[in-house]
Amino acid sequence: MKVVILPNDQLVAHYGANIIKRQLADEPRSVLGLATGSTPLMLYQLLVEQYQLGELSFRGVTTFNLDEYLGLSGDHPQSYRYFMDRNLFDHIDIDTAKTFVPDGAMARPQAAAQEYEHNIKVSGGIDVQLLGIGVNGHIGFNEPWSSLGSRTRVKTLTARTIADNARFFADDEYQPHLSITMGIGTILEAKNIVLLATGKSKATAVKNTVEGPITAGCPASSLQLHPSTTVIVDEAAASALDDPEFFKHIERENQMLLARNDL
Ligand code: PGA
């Protein structure tokens, strides 16, 4: 697991956006796994800016989002389909037929989940999967005690996640308690994983992810088993790590090698 600690959230977004940019330069027909939430917003803004400057094209790209609320259709302002359209897809040259978000309004969600898995497979698999992390260590909507081998399925949200996301819903608005989410096993099949975390509220989850035992109690700790995961955090999110200086040292060395073209 590569851990990159940066001074602030802007630099976290830049670092993440550069990984996507390099991926698309290497393979314009890449398959990207995308995430919603506050954390990746700045990264999406950077991708839009780079597209507008003519530095990036998404014409050949396919995307799969991690999750969706069950019971919300894509035109609901709190749905993740709506979020992705407004914050990224509407502003770039992607073919919307190749942007997949689990369908929260399907009558048979379990069948929809299996179809989602099938579509990922048919696309050739995810090249880079972007992740945020919940305060409780969830990835996607895989809450603590999700099976580490889980696949895309219907999942009940914890009270903590419902409370964390309540800020997006009006007081009198229906807030779903169920979701449809890629499983941890699905996420771990991505070729590369990039997890972003910013702010002090994520410090314990980041510590458990990087240093903790691999446990379903912190779903993100399963990433320790993945051969190519980059965890990009700001100082606040890194603040509970035992030895942040070690990770900074490694990153400085990597950057030196990169500058010399040795990596
Ligand atoms: P956030 O959510 O980016 O809004 O903090 C992350 C998550 O719950 O995965």
PDB file of C-alpha atoms and ligand atoms in Angstrom:
ATOM      1  CA  MET A   1       0.000   0.000   0.000  1.00  0.00           C
ATOM      2  CA  LYS A   2       1.439   3.345  -1.012  1.00  0.00           C
ATOM      3  CA  VAL A   3       0.556   6.171   1.381  1.00  0.00           C
ATOM      4  CA  VAL A   4       0.983   9.734   0.141  1.00  0.00           C
ATOM      5  CA  ILE A   5       0.631  12.505   2.734  1.00  0.00           C
ATOM      6  CA  LEU A   6       0.135  16.000   1.335  1.00  0.00           C
ATOM      7  CA  PRO A   7      -0.245  19.402   3.035  1.00  0.00           C
ATOM      8  CA  ASN A   8      -3.883  20.038   2.028  1.00  0.00           C
ATOM      9  CA  ASP A   9      -6.978  18.788   0.227  1.00  0.00           C
ATOM     10  CA  GLN A  10      -6.186  20.690  -2.989  1.00  0.00           C
ATOM     11  CA  LEU A  11      -2.923  18.814  -3.370  1.00  0.00           C
ATOM     12  CA  VAL A  12      -4.730  15.539  -2.614  1.00  0.00           C
ATOM     13  CA  ALA A  13      -7.144  16.274  -5.474  1.00  0.00           C
ATOM     14  CA  HIS A  14      -4.284  17.215  -7.819  1.00  0.00           C
ATOM     15  CA  TYR A  15      -2.369  14.050  -7.034  1.00  0.00           C
ATOM     16  CA  GLY A  16      -5.463  11.902  -7.639  1.00  0.00           C
ATOM     17  CA  ALA A  17      -6.356  13.745 -10.857  1.00  0.00           C
ATOM     18  CA  ASN A  18      -2.824  13.208 -12.164  1.00  0.00           C
ATOM     19  CA  ILE A  19      -3.168   9.460 -11.656  1.00  0.00           C
ATOM     20  CA  ILE A  20      -6.356   9.506 -13.767  1.00  0.00           C
ATOM     21  CA  LYS A  21      -4.707  11.730 -16.353  1.00  0.00           C
ATOM     22  CA  ARG A  22      -1.714   9.380 -16.682  1.00  0.00           C
ATOM     23  CA  GLN A  23      -4.052   6.393 -16.919  1.00  0.00           C
ATOM     24  CA  LEU A  24      -6.006   7.990 -19.784  1.00  0.00           C
ATOM     25  CA  ALA A  25      -2.788   9.013 -21.541  1.00  0.00           C
ATOM     26  CA  ASP A  26      -1.604   5.384 -21.388  1.00  0.00           C
ATOM     27  CA  GLU A  27      -4.995   3.891 -22.267  1.00  0.00           C
ATOM     28  CA  PRO A  28      -7.669   6.216 -23.711  1.00  0.00           C
ATOM     29  CA  ARG A  29     -10.203   3.381 -23.507  1.00  0.00           C
ATOM     30  CA  SER A  30      -9.761   2.916 -19.769  1.00  0.00           C
ATOM     31  CA  VAL A  31     -12.431   1.709 -17.393  1.00  0.00           C
ATOM     32  CA  LEU A  32     -12.652   3.960 -14.339  1.00  0.00           C
ATOM     33  CA  GLY A  33     -14.379   3.158 -11.075  1.00  0.00           C
ATOM     34  CA  LEU A  34     -15.828   6.339  -9.598  1.00  0.00           C
ATOM     35  CA  ALA A  35     -17.008   7.481  -6.177  1.00  0.00           C
ATOM     36  CA  THR A  36     -19.390  10.130  -4.881  1.00  0.00           C
ATOM     37  CA  GLY A  37     -19.303  12.141  -1.633  1.00  0.00           C
ATOM     38  CA  SER A  38     -17.565  15.406  -0.785  1.00  0.00           C
ATOM     39  CA  THR A  39     -14.022  14.072  -1.050  1.00  0.00           C
ATOM     40  CA  PRO A  40     -13.678  13.487  -4.824  1.00  0.00           C
ATOM     41  CA  LEU A  41     -15.478  16.721  -5.808  1.00  0.00           C
ATOM     42  CA  MET A  42     -12.336  18.792  -6.252  1.00  0.00           C
ATOM     43  CA  LEU A  43     -10.717  16.011  -8.264  1.00  0.00           C
ATOM     44  CA  TYR A  44     -13.724  15.983 -10.617  1.00  0.00           C
ATOM     45  CA  GLN A  45     -13.464  19.767 -10.989  1.00  0.00           C
ATOM     46  CA  LEU A  46      -9.830  19.356 -12.003  1.00  0.00           C
ATOM     47  CA  LEU A  47     -10.721  16.701 -14.580  1.00  0.00           C
ATOM     48  CA  VAL A  48     -13.384  19.017 -16.034  1.00  0.00           C
ATOM     49  CA  GLU A  49     -10.877  21.892 -16.182  1.00  0.00           C
ATOM     50  CA  GLN A  50      -8.316  19.695 -17.913  1.00  0.00           C
ATOM     51  CA  TYR A  51     -10.933  18.540 -20.386  1.00  0.00           C
ATOM     52  CA  GLN A  52     -11.877  22.175 -21.089  1.00  0.00           C
ATOM     53  CA  LEU A  53      -8.216  22.998 -21.690  1.00  0.00           C
ATOM     54  CA  GLY A  54      -8.059  20.176 -24.221  1.00  0.00           C
ATOM     55  CA  GLU A  55      -5.628  18.166 -22.085  1.00  0.00           C
ATOM     56  CA  LEU A  56      -7.967  15.253 -21.478  1.00  0.00           C
ATOM     57  CA  SER A  57     -10.611  13.366 -23.405  1.00  0.00           C
ATOM     58  CA  PHE A  58     -13.074  10.838 -22.032  1.00  0.00           C
ATOM     59  CA  ARG A  59     -14.418   9.785 -25.416  1.00  0.00           C
ATOM     60  CA  GLY A  60     -13.221   6.200 -25.085  1.00  0.00           C
ATOM     61  CA  VAL A  61     -13.735   5.875 -21.335  1.00  0.00           C
ATOM     62  CA  THR A  62     -16.201   3.624 -19.511  1.00  0.00           C
ATOM     63  CA  THR A  63     -17.085   4.318 -15.869  1.00  0.00           C
ATOM     64  CA  PHE A  64     -18.657   2.296 -13.076  1.00  0.00           C
ATOM     65  CA  ASN A  65     -19.777   4.021  -9.911  1.00  0.00           C
ATOM     66  CA  LEU A  66     -19.478   2.300  -6.580  1.00  0.00           C
ATOM     67  CA  ASP A  67     -22.979   2.661  -5.255  1.00  0.00           C
ATOM     68  CA  GLU A  68     -26.446   4.191  -5.273  1.00  0.00           C
ATOM     69  CA  TYR A  69     -29.278   4.704  -2.835  1.00  0.00           C
ATOM     70  CA  LEU A  70     -31.990   2.121  -3.197  1.00  0.00           C
ATOM     71  CA  GLY A  71     -35.321   3.736  -3.969  1.00  0.00           C
ATOM     72  CA  LEU A  72     -33.981   6.894  -5.618  1.00  0.00           C
ATOM     73  CA  SER A  73     -34.194   7.231  -9.383  1.00  0.00           C
ATOM     74  CA  GLY A  74     -31.465   8.969 -11.331  1.00  0.00           C
ATOM     75  CA  ASP A  75     -33.352  12.250 -11.577  1.00  0.00           C
ATOM     76  CA  HIS A  76     -33.569  12.592  -7.775  1.00  0.00           C
ATOM     77  CA  PRO A  77     -31.154  15.351  -6.694  1.00  0.00           C
ATOM     78  CA  GLN A  78     -29.729  13.145  -3.922  1.00  0.00           C
ATOM     79  CA  SER A  79     -29.152  10.153  -6.176  1.00  0.00           C
ATOM     80  CA  TYR A  80     -25.583   9.360  -7.054  1.00  0.00           C
ATOM     81  CA  ARG A  81     -26.457   9.255 -10.764  1.00  0.00           C
ATOM     82  CA  TYR A  82     -27.597  12.868 -10.460  1.00  0.00           C
ATOM     83  CA  PHE A  83     -24.414  13.741  -8.541  1.00  0.00           C
ATOM     84  CA  MET A  84     -22.189  12.221 -11.220  1.00  0.00           C
ATOM     85  CA  ASP A  85     -24.072  13.881 -14.081  1.00  0.00           C
ATOM     86  CA  ARG A  86     -23.930  17.318 -12.454  1.00  0.00           C
ATOM     87  CA  ASN A  87     -20.372  17.124 -11.161  1.00  0.00           C
ATOM     88  CA  LEU A  88     -18.625  15.321 -13.997  1.00  0.00           C
ATOM     89  CA  PHE A  89     -20.436  13.661 -16.895  1.00  0.00           C
ATOM     90  CA  ASP A  90     -22.402  16.747 -18.047  1.00  0.00           C
ATOM     91  CA  HIS A  91     -19.143  18.672 -18.456  1.00  0.00           C
ATOM     92  CA  ILE A  92     -16.938  16.219 -20.352  1.00  0.00           C
ATOM     93  CA  ASP A  93     -17.021  14.375 -23.679  1.00  0.00           C
ATOM     94  CA  ILE A  94     -17.910  10.965 -22.242  1.00  0.00           C
ATOM     95  CA  ASP A  95     -20.500   8.759 -23.962  1.00  0.00           C
ATOM     96  CA  THR A  96     -23.240   8.645 -21.309  1.00  0.00           C
ATOM     97  CA  ALA A  97     -24.189   5.123 -22.439  1.00  0.00           C
ATOM     98  CA  LYS A  98     -20.803   4.076 -21.038  1.00  0.00           C
ATOM     99  CA  THR A  99     -21.351   5.648 -17.595  1.00  0.00           C
ATOM    100  CA  PHE A 100     -22.715   2.998 -15.271  1.00  0.00           C
ATOM    101  CA  VAL A 101     -24.241   3.772 -11.876  1.00  0.00           C
ATOM    102  CA  PRO A 102     -26.224   1.063 -10.064  1.00  0.00           C
ATOM    103  CA  ASP A 103     -29.913   1.636 -10.742  1.00  0.00           C
ATOM    104  CA  GLY A 104     -31.556   2.443  -7.413  1.00  0.00           C
ATOM    105  CA  ALA A 105     -35.039   2.361  -8.900  1.00  0.00           C
ATOM    106  CA  MET A 106     -34.981  -1.173 -10.327  1.00  0.00           C
ATOM    107  CA  ALA A 107     -37.869  -3.393  -9.218  1.00  0.00           C
ATOM    108  CA  ARG A 108     -35.484  -6.339  -8.749  1.00  0.00           C
ATOM    109  CA  PRO A 109     -32.331  -4.801  -7.263  1.00  0.00           C
ATOM    110  CA  GLN A 110     -30.591  -8.118  -6.614  1.00  0.00           C
ATOM    111  CA  ALA A 111     -30.864  -8.979 -10.318  1.00  0.00           C
ATOM    112  CA  ALA A 112     -29.658  -5.470 -11.166  1.00  0.00           C
ATOM    113  CA  ALA A 113     -26.636  -6.071  -8.905  1.00  0.00           C
ATOM    114  CA  GLN A 114     -25.732  -9.248 -10.777  1.00  0.00           C
ATOM    115  CA  GLU A 115     -26.093  -7.460 -14.081  1.00  0.00           C
ATOM    116  CA  TYR A 116     -23.768  -4.738 -12.792  1.00  0.00           C
ATOM    117  CA  GLU A 117     -21.105  -7.343 -11.989  1.00  0.00           C
ATOM    118  CA  HIS A 118     -21.580  -8.810 -15.453  1.00  0.00           C
ATOM    119  CA  ASN A 119     -21.162  -5.406 -17.108  1.00  0.00           C
ATOM    120  CA  ILE A 120     -17.920  -4.770 -15.226  1.00  0.00           C
ATOM    121  CA  LYS A 121     -16.596  -8.127 -16.392  1.00  0.00           C
ATOM    122  CA  VAL A 122     -17.646  -7.554 -20.017  1.00  0.00           C
ATOM    123  CA  SER A 123     -15.929  -4.152 -19.991  1.00  0.00           C
ATOM    124  CA  GLY A 124     -12.644  -5.900 -19.202  1.00  0.00           C
ATOM    125  CA  GLY A 125     -12.531  -4.906 -15.530  1.00  0.00           C
ATOM    126  CA  ILE A 126     -11.779  -1.647 -13.763  1.00  0.00           C
ATOM    127  CA  ASP A 127      -8.359  -0.092 -14.411  1.00  0.00           C
ATOM    128  CA  VAL A 128      -8.446   2.557 -11.681  1.00  0.00           C
ATOM    129  CA  GLN A 129     -10.999   2.544  -8.870  1.00  0.00           C
ATOM    130  CA  LEU A 130     -11.397   5.795  -6.965  1.00  0.00           C
ATOM    131  CA  LEU A 131     -12.550   5.494  -3.348  1.00  0.00           C
ATOM    132  CA  GLY A 132     -13.515   7.753  -0.484  1.00  0.00           C
ATOM    133  CA  ILE A 133     -13.732   6.345   3.021  1.00  0.00           C
ATOM    134  CA  GLY A 134     -16.408   6.602   5.671  1.00  0.00           C
ATOM    135  CA  VAL A 135     -15.627   7.701   9.215  1.00  0.00           C
ATOM    136  CA  ASN A 136     -16.382   4.069  10.107  1.00  0.00           C
ATOM    137  CA  GLY A 137     -13.980   2.714   7.477  1.00  0.00           C
ATOM    138  CA  HIS A 138     -16.614   1.854   4.871  1.00  0.00           C
ATOM    139  CA  ILE A 139     -15.745   1.795   1.170  1.00  0.00           C
ATOM    140  CA  GLY A 140     -18.626   2.185  -1.239  1.00  0.00           C
ATOM    141  CA  PHE A 141     -21.548   1.372   1.035  1.00  0.00           C
ATOM    142  CA  ASN A 142     -19.771  -1.674   2.445  1.00  0.00           C
ATOM    143  CA  GLU A 143     -20.334  -0.965   6.099  1.00  0.00           C
ATOM    144  CA  PRO A 144     -18.326  -2.600   8.903  1.00  0.00           C
ATOM    145  CA  TRP A 145     -18.834  -6.378   9.033  1.00  0.00           C
ATOM    146  CA  SER A 146     -19.517  -6.614   5.307  1.00  0.00           C
ATOM    147  CA  SER A 147     -17.961  -9.792   3.950  1.00  0.00           C
ATOM    148  CA  LEU A 148     -14.496  -9.087   2.585  1.00  0.00           C
ATOM    149  CA  GLY A 149     -15.445 -11.276  -0.383  1.00  0.00           C
ATOM    150  CA  SER A 150     -18.781  -9.542  -1.019  1.00  0.00           C
ATOM    151  CA  ARG A 151     -20.058  -8.731  -4.509  1.00  0.00           C
ATOM    152  CA  THR A 152     -22.458  -6.040  -5.745  1.00  0.00           C
ATOM    153  CA  ARG A 153     -25.635  -6.343  -3.680  1.00  0.00           C
ATOM    154  CA  VAL A 154     -28.252  -4.589  -1.582  1.00  0.00           C
ATOM    155  CA  LYS A 155     -26.796  -3.335   1.686  1.00  0.00           C
ATOM    156  CA  THR A 156     -28.306  -1.753   4.795  1.00  0.00           C
ATOM    157  CA  LEU A 157     -26.671   1.504   5.865  1.00  0.00           C
ATOM    158  CA  THR A 158     -25.497   1.997   9.443  1.00  0.00           C
ATOM    159  CA  ALA A 159     -27.018   4.687  11.644  1.00  0.00           C
ATOM    160  CA  ARG A 160     -23.623   6.427  11.475  1.00  0.00           C
ATOM    161  CA  THR A 161     -23.631   6.616   7.670  1.00  0.00           C
ATOM    162  CA  ILE A 162     -27.252   7.755   7.610  1.00  0.00           C
ATOM    163  CA  ALA A 163     -26.371  10.503  10.109  1.00  0.00           C
ATOM    164  CA  ASP A 164     -23.224  11.506   8.152  1.00  0.00           C
ATOM    165  CA  ASN A 165     -25.231  11.820   4.929  1.00  0.00           C
ATOM    166  CA  ALA A 166     -28.268  13.499   6.495  1.00  0.00           C
ATOM    167  CA  ARG A 167     -26.687  16.868   5.648  1.00  0.00           C
ATOM    168  CA  PHE A 168     -27.590  16.313   1.997  1.00  0.00           C
ATOM    169  CA  PHE A 169     -31.317  15.743   2.687  1.00  0.00           C
ATOM    170  CA  ALA A 170     -33.901  18.322   3.777  1.00  0.00           C
ATOM    171  CA  ASP A 171     -35.457  17.727   7.219  1.00  0.00           C
ATOM    172  CA  ASP A 172     -38.756  16.530   5.755  1.00  0.00           C
ATOM    173  CA  GLU A 173     -37.172  14.602   2.876  1.00  0.00           C
ATOM    174  CA  TYR A 174     -37.118  10.797   2.628  1.00  0.00           C
ATOM    175  CA  GLN A 175     -33.584   9.494   3.234  1.00  0.00           C
ATOM    176  CA  PRO A 176     -33.001   5.910   2.081  1.00  0.00           C
ATOM    177  CA  HIS A 177     -31.635   3.350   4.559  1.00  0.00           C
ATOM    178  CA  LEU A 178     -30.705   0.841   1.867  1.00  0.00           C
ATOM    179  CA  SER A 179     -28.202   1.000  -0.940  1.00  0.00           C
ATOM    180  CA  ILE A 180     -26.930  -1.042  -3.835  1.00  0.00           C
ATOM    181  CA  THR A 181     -23.140  -1.196  -3.721  1.00  0.00           C
ATOM    182  CA  MET A 182     -20.189  -2.921  -5.338  1.00  0.00           C
ATOM    183  CA  GLY A 183     -18.883  -5.491  -2.885  1.00  0.00           C
ATOM    184  CA  ILE A 184     -15.458  -5.484  -1.277  1.00  0.00           C
ATOM    185  CA  GLY A 185     -14.531  -8.460  -3.466  1.00  0.00           C
ATOM    186  CA  THR A 186     -15.636  -6.457  -6.520  1.00  0.00           C
ATOM    187  CA  ILE A 187     -13.525  -3.454  -5.484  1.00  0.00           C
ATOM    188  CA  LEU A 188     -10.453  -5.593  -4.804  1.00  0.00           C
ATOM    189  CA  GLU A 189     -10.556  -6.862  -8.409  1.00  0.00           C
ATOM    190  CA  ALA A 190      -9.791  -3.382  -9.767  1.00  0.00           C
ATOM    191  CA  LYS A 191      -6.267  -3.292 -11.211  1.00  0.00           C
ATOM    192  CA  ASN A 192      -5.380  -0.115  -9.319  1.00  0.00           C
ATOM    193  CA  ILE A 193      -7.118   1.539  -6.384  1.00  0.00           C
ATOM    194  CA  VAL A 194      -6.827   5.180  -5.311  1.00  0.00           C
ATOM    195  CA  LEU A 195      -8.332   6.087  -1.955  1.00  0.00           C
ATOM    196  CA  LEU A 196      -8.673   9.755  -1.026  1.00  0.00           C
ATOM    197  CA  ALA A 197      -9.247  10.976   2.525  1.00  0.00           C
ATOM    198  CA  THR A 198      -9.148  14.491   3.884  1.00  0.00           C
ATOM    199  CA  GLY A 199      -9.903  16.078   7.244  1.00  0.00           C
ATOM    200  CA  LYS A 200      -9.473  15.092  10.871  1.00  0.00           C
ATOM    201  CA  SER A 201     -12.740  13.133  11.003  1.00  0.00           C
ATOM    202  CA  LYS A 202     -11.134  10.478   8.770  1.00  0.00           C
ATOM    203  CA  ALA A 203      -7.918  10.109  10.833  1.00  0.00           C
ATOM    204  CA  THR A 204      -8.950   6.977  12.768  1.00  0.00           C
ATOM    205  CA  ALA A 205     -10.385   5.279   9.673  1.00  0.00           C
ATOM    206  CA  VAL A 206      -7.138   6.006   7.798  1.00  0.00           C
ATOM    207  CA  LYS A 207      -5.051   4.643  10.658  1.00  0.00           C
ATOM    208  CA  ASN A 208      -7.132   1.461  10.787  1.00  0.00           C
ATOM    209  CA  THR A 209      -6.902   1.113   7.002  1.00  0.00           C
ATOM    210  CA  VAL A 210      -3.125   1.469   6.834  1.00  0.00           C
ATOM    211  CA  GLU A 211      -1.907   0.067  10.149  1.00  0.00           C
ATOM    212  CA  GLY A 212      -4.762  -1.908  11.573  1.00  0.00           C
ATOM    213  CA  PRO A 213      -5.418  -5.613  11.343  1.00  0.00           C
ATOM    214  CA  ILE A 214      -7.311  -6.730   8.241  1.00  0.00           C
ATOM    215  CA  THR A 215     -10.814  -6.940   9.580  1.00  0.00           C
ATOM    216  CA  ALA A 216     -14.363  -6.644   8.327  1.00  0.00           C
ATOM    217  CA  GLY A 217     -14.741  -4.163  11.204  1.00  0.00           C
ATOM    218  CA  CYS A 218     -12.863  -1.679   8.971  1.00  0.00           C
ATOM    219  CA  PRO A 219     -13.730  -2.640   5.380  1.00  0.00           C
ATOM    220  CA  ALA A 220     -10.987  -0.403   3.948  1.00  0.00           C
ATOM    221  CA  SER A 221      -8.344  -2.459   5.796  1.00  0.00           C
ATOM    222  CA  SER A 222      -8.988  -5.140   3.128  1.00  0.00           C
ATOM    223  CA  LEU A 223      -7.008  -2.878   0.757  1.00  0.00           C
ATOM    224  CA  GLN A 224      -3.847  -4.112   2.497  1.00  0.00           C
ATOM    225  CA  LEU A 225      -4.333  -7.270   0.428  1.00  0.00           C
ATOM    226  CA  HIS A 226      -4.486  -5.366  -2.855  1.00  0.00           C
ATOM    227  CA  PRO A 227      -1.269  -5.221  -4.903  1.00  0.00           C
ATOM    228  CA  SER A 228      -1.681  -1.654  -6.205  1.00  0.00           C
ATOM    229  CA  THR A 229      -3.436   0.703  -3.817  1.00  0.00           C
ATOM    230  CA  THR A 230      -2.488   4.353  -3.312  1.00  0.00           C
ATOM    231  CA  VAL A 231      -3.909   6.099  -0.254  1.00  0.00           C
ATOM    232  CA  ILE A 232      -3.728   9.882  -0.692  1.00  0.00           C
ATOM    233  CA  VAL A 233      -4.394  11.902   2.451  1.00  0.00           C
ATOM    234  CA  ASP A 234      -3.936  15.401   3.800  1.00  0.00           C
ATOM    235  CA  GLU A 235      -2.080  16.055   7.056  1.00  0.00           C
ATOM    236  CA  ALA A 236      -5.295  16.053   9.080  1.00  0.00           C
ATOM    237  CA  ALA A 237      -6.403  12.645   7.807  1.00  0.00           C
ATOM    238  CA  ALA A 238      -2.851  11.333   8.394  1.00  0.00           C
ATOM    239  CA  SER A 239      -2.689  12.708  11.923  1.00  0.00           C
ATOM    240  CA  ALA A 240      -3.371   9.413  13.743  1.00  0.00           C
ATOM    241  CA  LEU A 241      -0.742   7.392  11.830  1.00  0.00           C
ATOM    242  CA  ASP A 242       2.109   6.080  13.994  1.00  0.00           C
ATOM    243  CA  ASP A 243       4.901   7.118  11.669  1.00  0.00           C
ATOM    244  CA  PRO A 244       3.804   9.579   8.979  1.00  0.00           C
ATOM    245  CA  GLU A 245       7.438  10.643   8.425  1.00  0.00           C
ATOM    246  CA  PHE A 246       8.236   7.186   7.058  1.00  0.00           C
ATOM    247  CA  PHE A 247       5.589   7.513   4.339  1.00  0.00           C
ATOM    248  CA  LYS A 248       6.761  11.043   3.495  1.00  0.00           C
ATOM    249  CA  HIS A 249      10.312   9.762   3.201  1.00  0.00           C
ATOM    250  CA  ILE A 250       9.225   6.991   0.795  1.00  0.00           C
ATOM    251  CA  GLU A 251       7.259   9.459  -1.316  1.00  0.00           C
ATOM    252  CA  ARG A 252      10.256  11.837  -1.544  1.00  0.00           C
ATOM    253  CA  GLU A 253      12.406   8.925  -2.722  1.00  0.00           C
ATOM    254  CA  ASN A 254       9.755   7.895  -5.267  1.00  0.00           C
ATOM    255  CA  GLN A 255       9.525  11.433  -6.609  1.00  0.00           C
ATOM    256  CA  MET A 256      13.329  11.575  -6.969  1.00  0.00           C
ATOM    257  CA  LEU A 257      13.347   8.299  -8.885  1.00  0.00           C
ATOM    258  CA  LEU A 258      10.460   9.524 -11.021  1.00  0.00           C
ATOM    259  CA  ALA A 259      12.301  12.746 -11.817  1.00  0.00           C
ATOM    260  CA  ARG A 260      15.258  10.588 -12.929  1.00  0.00           C
ATOM    261  CA  ASN A 261      12.887   8.380 -14.900  1.00  0.00           C
ATOM    262  CA  ASP A 262      13.855   5.311 -12.877  1.00  0.00           C
ATOM    263  CA  LEU A 263      10.286   4.373 -11.968  1.00  0.00           C
TER     264      LEU A 263
HETATM  265  P1  PGA B   1     -17.337  11.862   2.017  1.00  0.00           P
HETATM  266  O1  PGA B   1     -17.845  10.359   2.020  1.00  0.00           O
HETATM  267  O2  PGA B   1     -16.364  11.962   0.876  1.00  0.00           O
HETATM  268  O3  PGA B   1     -18.553  12.695   1.814  1.00  0.00           O
HETATM  269  O4  PGA B   1     -16.662  12.089   3.340  1.00  0.00           O
HETATM  270  C1  PGA B   1     -16.938   9.322   1.849  1.00  0.00           C
HETATM  271  C2  PGA B   1     -17.632   7.982   2.036  1.00  0.00           C
HETATM  272  O5  PGA B   1     -18.573   7.896   2.821  1.00  0.00           O
HETATM  273  O6  PGA B   1     -17.197   7.017   1.393  1.00  0.00           O
END
